[in-house]
mmCIF file of C-alpha atoms in Angstrom:
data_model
loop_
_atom_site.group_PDB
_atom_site.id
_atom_site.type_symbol
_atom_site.label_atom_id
_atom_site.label_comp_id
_atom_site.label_asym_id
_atom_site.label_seq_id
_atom_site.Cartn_x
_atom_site.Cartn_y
_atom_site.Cartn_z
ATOM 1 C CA UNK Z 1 82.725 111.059 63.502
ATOM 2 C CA UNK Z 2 79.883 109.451 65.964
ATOM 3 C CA UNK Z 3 77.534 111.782 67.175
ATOM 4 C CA UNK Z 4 79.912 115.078 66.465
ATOM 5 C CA UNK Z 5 82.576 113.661 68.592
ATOM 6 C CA UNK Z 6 86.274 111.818 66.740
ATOM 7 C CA UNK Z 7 86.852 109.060 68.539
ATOM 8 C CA UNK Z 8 90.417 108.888 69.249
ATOM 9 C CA UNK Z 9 92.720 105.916 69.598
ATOM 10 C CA UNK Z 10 94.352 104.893 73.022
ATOM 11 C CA UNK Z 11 96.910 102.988 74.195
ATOM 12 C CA UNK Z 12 96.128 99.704 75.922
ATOM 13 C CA UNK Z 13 95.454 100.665 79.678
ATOM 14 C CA UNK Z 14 97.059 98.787 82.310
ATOM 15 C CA UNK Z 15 95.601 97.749 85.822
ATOM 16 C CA UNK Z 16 97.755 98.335 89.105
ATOM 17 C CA UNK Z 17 97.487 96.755 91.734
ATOM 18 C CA UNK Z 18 99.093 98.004 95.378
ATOM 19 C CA UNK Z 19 99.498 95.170 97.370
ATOM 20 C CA UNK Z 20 100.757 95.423 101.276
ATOM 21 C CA UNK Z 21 99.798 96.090 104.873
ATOM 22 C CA UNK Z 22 98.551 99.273 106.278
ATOM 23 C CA UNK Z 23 101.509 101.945 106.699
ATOM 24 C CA UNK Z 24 103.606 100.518 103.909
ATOM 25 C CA UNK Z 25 103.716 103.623 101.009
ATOM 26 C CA UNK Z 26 101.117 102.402 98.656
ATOM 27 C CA UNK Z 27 98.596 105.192 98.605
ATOM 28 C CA UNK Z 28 101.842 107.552 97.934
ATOM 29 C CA UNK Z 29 102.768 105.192 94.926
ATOM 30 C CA UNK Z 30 98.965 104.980 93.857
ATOM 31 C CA UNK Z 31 99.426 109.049 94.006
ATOM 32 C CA UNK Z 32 102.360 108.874 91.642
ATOM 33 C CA UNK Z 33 100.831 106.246 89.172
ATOM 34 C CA UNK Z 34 97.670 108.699 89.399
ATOM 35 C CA UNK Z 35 99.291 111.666 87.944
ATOM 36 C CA UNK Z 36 102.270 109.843 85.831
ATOM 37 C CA UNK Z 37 100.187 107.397 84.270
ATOM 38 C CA UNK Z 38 96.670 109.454 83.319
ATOM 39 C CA UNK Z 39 95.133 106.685 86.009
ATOM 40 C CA UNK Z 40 92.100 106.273 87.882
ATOM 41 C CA UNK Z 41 92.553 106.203 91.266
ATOM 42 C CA UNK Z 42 90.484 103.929 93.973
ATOM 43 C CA UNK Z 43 91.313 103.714 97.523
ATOM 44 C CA UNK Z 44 89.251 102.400 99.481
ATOM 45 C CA UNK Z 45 90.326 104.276 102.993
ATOM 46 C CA UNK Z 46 88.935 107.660 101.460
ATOM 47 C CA UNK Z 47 85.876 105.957 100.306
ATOM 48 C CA UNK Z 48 85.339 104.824 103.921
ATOM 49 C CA UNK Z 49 86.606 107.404 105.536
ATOM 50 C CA UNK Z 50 83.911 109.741 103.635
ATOM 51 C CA UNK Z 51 80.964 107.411 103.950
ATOM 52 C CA UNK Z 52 81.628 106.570 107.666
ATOM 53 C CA UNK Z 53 84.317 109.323 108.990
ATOM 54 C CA UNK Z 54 85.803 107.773 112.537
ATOM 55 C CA UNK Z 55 83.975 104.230 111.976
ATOM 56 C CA UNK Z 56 85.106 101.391 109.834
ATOM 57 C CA UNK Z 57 82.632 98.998 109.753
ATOM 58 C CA UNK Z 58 83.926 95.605 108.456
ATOM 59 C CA UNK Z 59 80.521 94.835 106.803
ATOM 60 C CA UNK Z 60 81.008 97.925 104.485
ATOM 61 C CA UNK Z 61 84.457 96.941 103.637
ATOM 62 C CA UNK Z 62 84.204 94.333 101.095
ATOM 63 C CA UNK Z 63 81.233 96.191 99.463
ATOM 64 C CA UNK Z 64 83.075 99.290 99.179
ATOM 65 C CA UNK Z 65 86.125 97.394 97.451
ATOM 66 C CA UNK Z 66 83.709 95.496 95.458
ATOM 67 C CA UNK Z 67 81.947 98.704 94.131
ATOM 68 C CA UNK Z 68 85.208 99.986 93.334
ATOM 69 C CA UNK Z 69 86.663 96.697 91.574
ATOM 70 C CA UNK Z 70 83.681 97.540 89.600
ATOM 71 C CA UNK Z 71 84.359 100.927 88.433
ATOM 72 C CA UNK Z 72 87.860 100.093 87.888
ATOM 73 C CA UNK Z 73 86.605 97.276 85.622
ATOM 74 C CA UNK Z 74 84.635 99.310 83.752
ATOM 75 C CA UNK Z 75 87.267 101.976 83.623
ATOM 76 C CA UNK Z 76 89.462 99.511 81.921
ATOM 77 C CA UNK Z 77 87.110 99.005 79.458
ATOM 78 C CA UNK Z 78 87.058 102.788 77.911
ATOM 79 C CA UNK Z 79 90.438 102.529 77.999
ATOM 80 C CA UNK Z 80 91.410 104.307 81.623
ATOM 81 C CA UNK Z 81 94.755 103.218 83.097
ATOM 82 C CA UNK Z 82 93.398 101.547 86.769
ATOM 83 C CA UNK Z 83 95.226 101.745 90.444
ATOM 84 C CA UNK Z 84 93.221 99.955 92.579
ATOM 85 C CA UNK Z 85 94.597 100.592 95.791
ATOM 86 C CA UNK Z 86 93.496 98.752 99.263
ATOM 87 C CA UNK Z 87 96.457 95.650 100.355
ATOM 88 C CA UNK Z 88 95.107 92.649 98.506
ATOM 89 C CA UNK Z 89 96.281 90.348 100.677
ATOM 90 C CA UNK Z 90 95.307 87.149 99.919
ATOM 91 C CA UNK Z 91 96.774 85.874 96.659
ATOM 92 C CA UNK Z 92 93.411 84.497 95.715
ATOM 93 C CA UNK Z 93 92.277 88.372 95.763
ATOM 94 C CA UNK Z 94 95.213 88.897 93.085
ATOM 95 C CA UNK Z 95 94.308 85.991 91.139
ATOM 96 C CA UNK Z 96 90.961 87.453 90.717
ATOM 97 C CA UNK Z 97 91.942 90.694 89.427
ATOM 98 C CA UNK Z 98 94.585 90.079 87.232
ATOM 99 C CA UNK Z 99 91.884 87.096 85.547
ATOM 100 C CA UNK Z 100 89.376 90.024 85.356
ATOM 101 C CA UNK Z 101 92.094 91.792 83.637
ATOM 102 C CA UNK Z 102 93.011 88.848 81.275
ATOM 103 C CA UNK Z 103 89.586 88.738 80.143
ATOM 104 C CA UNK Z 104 89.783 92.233 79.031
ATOM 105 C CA UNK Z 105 92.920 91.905 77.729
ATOM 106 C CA UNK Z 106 94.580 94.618 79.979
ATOM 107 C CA UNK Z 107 98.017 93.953 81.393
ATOM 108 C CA UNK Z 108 98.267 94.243 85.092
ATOM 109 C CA UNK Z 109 101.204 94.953 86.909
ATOM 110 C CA UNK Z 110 101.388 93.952 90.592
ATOM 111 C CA UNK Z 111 103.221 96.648 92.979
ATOM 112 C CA UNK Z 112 104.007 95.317 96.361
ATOM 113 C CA UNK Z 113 105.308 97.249 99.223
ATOM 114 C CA UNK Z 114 107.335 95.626 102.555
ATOM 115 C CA UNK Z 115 108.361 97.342 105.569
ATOM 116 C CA UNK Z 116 109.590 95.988 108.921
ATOM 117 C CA UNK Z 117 106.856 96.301 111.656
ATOM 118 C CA UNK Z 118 108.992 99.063 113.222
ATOM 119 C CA UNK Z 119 109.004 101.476 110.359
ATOM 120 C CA UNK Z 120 105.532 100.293 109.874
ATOM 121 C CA UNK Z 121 104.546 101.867 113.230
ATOM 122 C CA UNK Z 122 106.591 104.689 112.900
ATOM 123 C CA UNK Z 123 104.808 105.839 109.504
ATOM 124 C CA UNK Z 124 101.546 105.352 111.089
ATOM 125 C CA UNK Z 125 102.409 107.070 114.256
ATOM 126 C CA UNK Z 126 103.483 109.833 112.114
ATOM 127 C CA UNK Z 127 100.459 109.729 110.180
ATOM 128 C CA UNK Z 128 98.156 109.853 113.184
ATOM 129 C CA UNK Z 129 99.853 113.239 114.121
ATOM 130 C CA UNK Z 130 100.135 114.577 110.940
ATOM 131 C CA UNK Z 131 96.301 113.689 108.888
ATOM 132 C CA UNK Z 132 94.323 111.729 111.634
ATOM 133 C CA UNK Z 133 91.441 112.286 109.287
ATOM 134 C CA UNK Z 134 93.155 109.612 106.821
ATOM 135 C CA UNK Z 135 93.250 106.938 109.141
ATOM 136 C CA UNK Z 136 92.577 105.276 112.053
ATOM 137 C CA UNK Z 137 94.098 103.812 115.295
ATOM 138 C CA UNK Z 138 95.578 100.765 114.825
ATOM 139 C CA UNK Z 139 96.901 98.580 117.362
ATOM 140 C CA UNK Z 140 100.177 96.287 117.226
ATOM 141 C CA UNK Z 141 98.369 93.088 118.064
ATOM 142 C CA UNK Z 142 96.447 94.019 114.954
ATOM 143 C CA UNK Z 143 99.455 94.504 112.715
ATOM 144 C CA UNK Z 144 100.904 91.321 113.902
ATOM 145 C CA UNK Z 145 97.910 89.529 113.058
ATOM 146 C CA UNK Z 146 97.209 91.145 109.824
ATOM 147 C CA UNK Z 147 101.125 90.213 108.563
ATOM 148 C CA UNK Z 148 100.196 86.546 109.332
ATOM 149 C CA UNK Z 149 97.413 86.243 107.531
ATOM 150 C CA UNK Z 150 99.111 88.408 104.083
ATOM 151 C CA UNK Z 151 100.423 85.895 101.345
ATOM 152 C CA UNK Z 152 103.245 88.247 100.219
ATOM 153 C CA UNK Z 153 103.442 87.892 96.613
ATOM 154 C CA UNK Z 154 105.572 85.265 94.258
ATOM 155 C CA UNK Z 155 107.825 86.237 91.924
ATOM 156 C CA UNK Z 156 105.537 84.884 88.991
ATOM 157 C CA UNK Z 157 102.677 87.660 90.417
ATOM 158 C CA UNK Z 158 104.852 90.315 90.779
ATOM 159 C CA UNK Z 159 106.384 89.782 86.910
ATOM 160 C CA UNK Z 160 103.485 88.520 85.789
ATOM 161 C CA UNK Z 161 105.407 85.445 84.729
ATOM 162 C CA UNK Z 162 103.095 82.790 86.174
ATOM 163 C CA UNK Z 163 99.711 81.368 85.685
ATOM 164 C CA UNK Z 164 96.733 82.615 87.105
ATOM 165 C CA UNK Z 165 95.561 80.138 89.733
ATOM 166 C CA UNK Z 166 92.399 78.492 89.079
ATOM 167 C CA UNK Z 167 89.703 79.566 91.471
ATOM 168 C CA UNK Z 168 89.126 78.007 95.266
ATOM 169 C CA UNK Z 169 86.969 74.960 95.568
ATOM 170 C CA UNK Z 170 83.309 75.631 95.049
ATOM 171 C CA UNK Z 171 83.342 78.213 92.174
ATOM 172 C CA UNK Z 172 83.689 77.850 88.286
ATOM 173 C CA UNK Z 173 84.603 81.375 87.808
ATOM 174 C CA UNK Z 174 86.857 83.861 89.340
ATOM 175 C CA UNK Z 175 84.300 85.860 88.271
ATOM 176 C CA UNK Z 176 81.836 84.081 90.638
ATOM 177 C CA UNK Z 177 84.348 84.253 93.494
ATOM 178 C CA UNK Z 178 84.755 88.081 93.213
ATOM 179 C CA UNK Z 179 81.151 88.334 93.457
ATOM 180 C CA UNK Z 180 81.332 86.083 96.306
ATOM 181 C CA UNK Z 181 84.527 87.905 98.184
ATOM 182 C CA UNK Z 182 83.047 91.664 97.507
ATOM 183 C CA UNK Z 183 79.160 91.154 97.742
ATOM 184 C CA UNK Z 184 77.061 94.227 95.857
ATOM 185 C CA UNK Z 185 75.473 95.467 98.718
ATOM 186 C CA UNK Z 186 75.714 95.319 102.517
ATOM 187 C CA UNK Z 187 73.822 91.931 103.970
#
């Protein structure tokens, strides 16, 4: 006993990570791991939407998913399961988080969702109708570009087969590049 309380052995947690365009079912999967999996939830749209309601300022974004990378981080540590849950969609983004998993020795598994751009649409026309407050508008020249610039996921990420890259040019760390990529506070 330490300080009254047992301590009680847990399983190894395990980090998730939802990977895909806007539209594409990952919240609802980050629901289900939430509640099937004892996990700690973080999505960044409710984060902004609460902090900024009809705005979505792009200089709060990566601070926001950096503040909750943290969190989740620390989460793992005490032994939380972890869904972080906002795209990920450069692969360099993936390589950071499953490193920052490796170094805690957490298992991460990698859950990536496709859709054609049609259904795409149609789920976020529905869910402008049906919980405006959880989103925002979001045109198709924007999806178009956004699903050029995602680097869907290999087979070696998504099975967690392959190595983790080594981090870009210019940083020793992928610990130094996720400081980098999701600055601590608004500049």
């Amino acid at each position: 006993m330490m300080g009254g309380r047992k301590r009680v052995m847990m399983t190894q947690p395990t980090l998730f990570l939802m990977v895909g365009l806007p539209c594409t079912g990952k919240t609802t999967a980050a629901r289900r791991i939430e509640i099937e999996c004892s996990a700690l939830r973080l999505t960044k749209d409710e984060w902004v939407k609460a902090l900024y309601g009809h705005e979505n300022p792009p200089s709060a974004q990566d601070v926001i998913e950096g503040r909750l990378i943290e969190i989740g981080l620390r989460a793992l540590e005490l032994g939380n399961n972890v869904v972080i849950d906002f795209g990920l969609w450069s692969r360099d983004e993936r390589s950071a988080l499953r490193q920052a998993a490796a170094d805690l020795g957490v298992p991460v598994e990698v859950c990536y969702f496709d859709l054609t751009p049609s259904e795409q649409r149609r789920r976020l026309v529905q869910r402008l109708a049906e919980a405006p407050h959880s989103t925002w508008p979001m045109s198709d020249e924007e999806l178009a570009e956004w699903a050029a610039s995602f680097e869907i996921p290999t087979p070696a990420e998504l099975d967690g087969s392959g190595p983790i890259d080594d981090p870009p040019v210019g940083f020793a760390t992928w610990s130094e590049w996720r400081t980098h990529r999701w600055p601590p506070s608004v500049s």
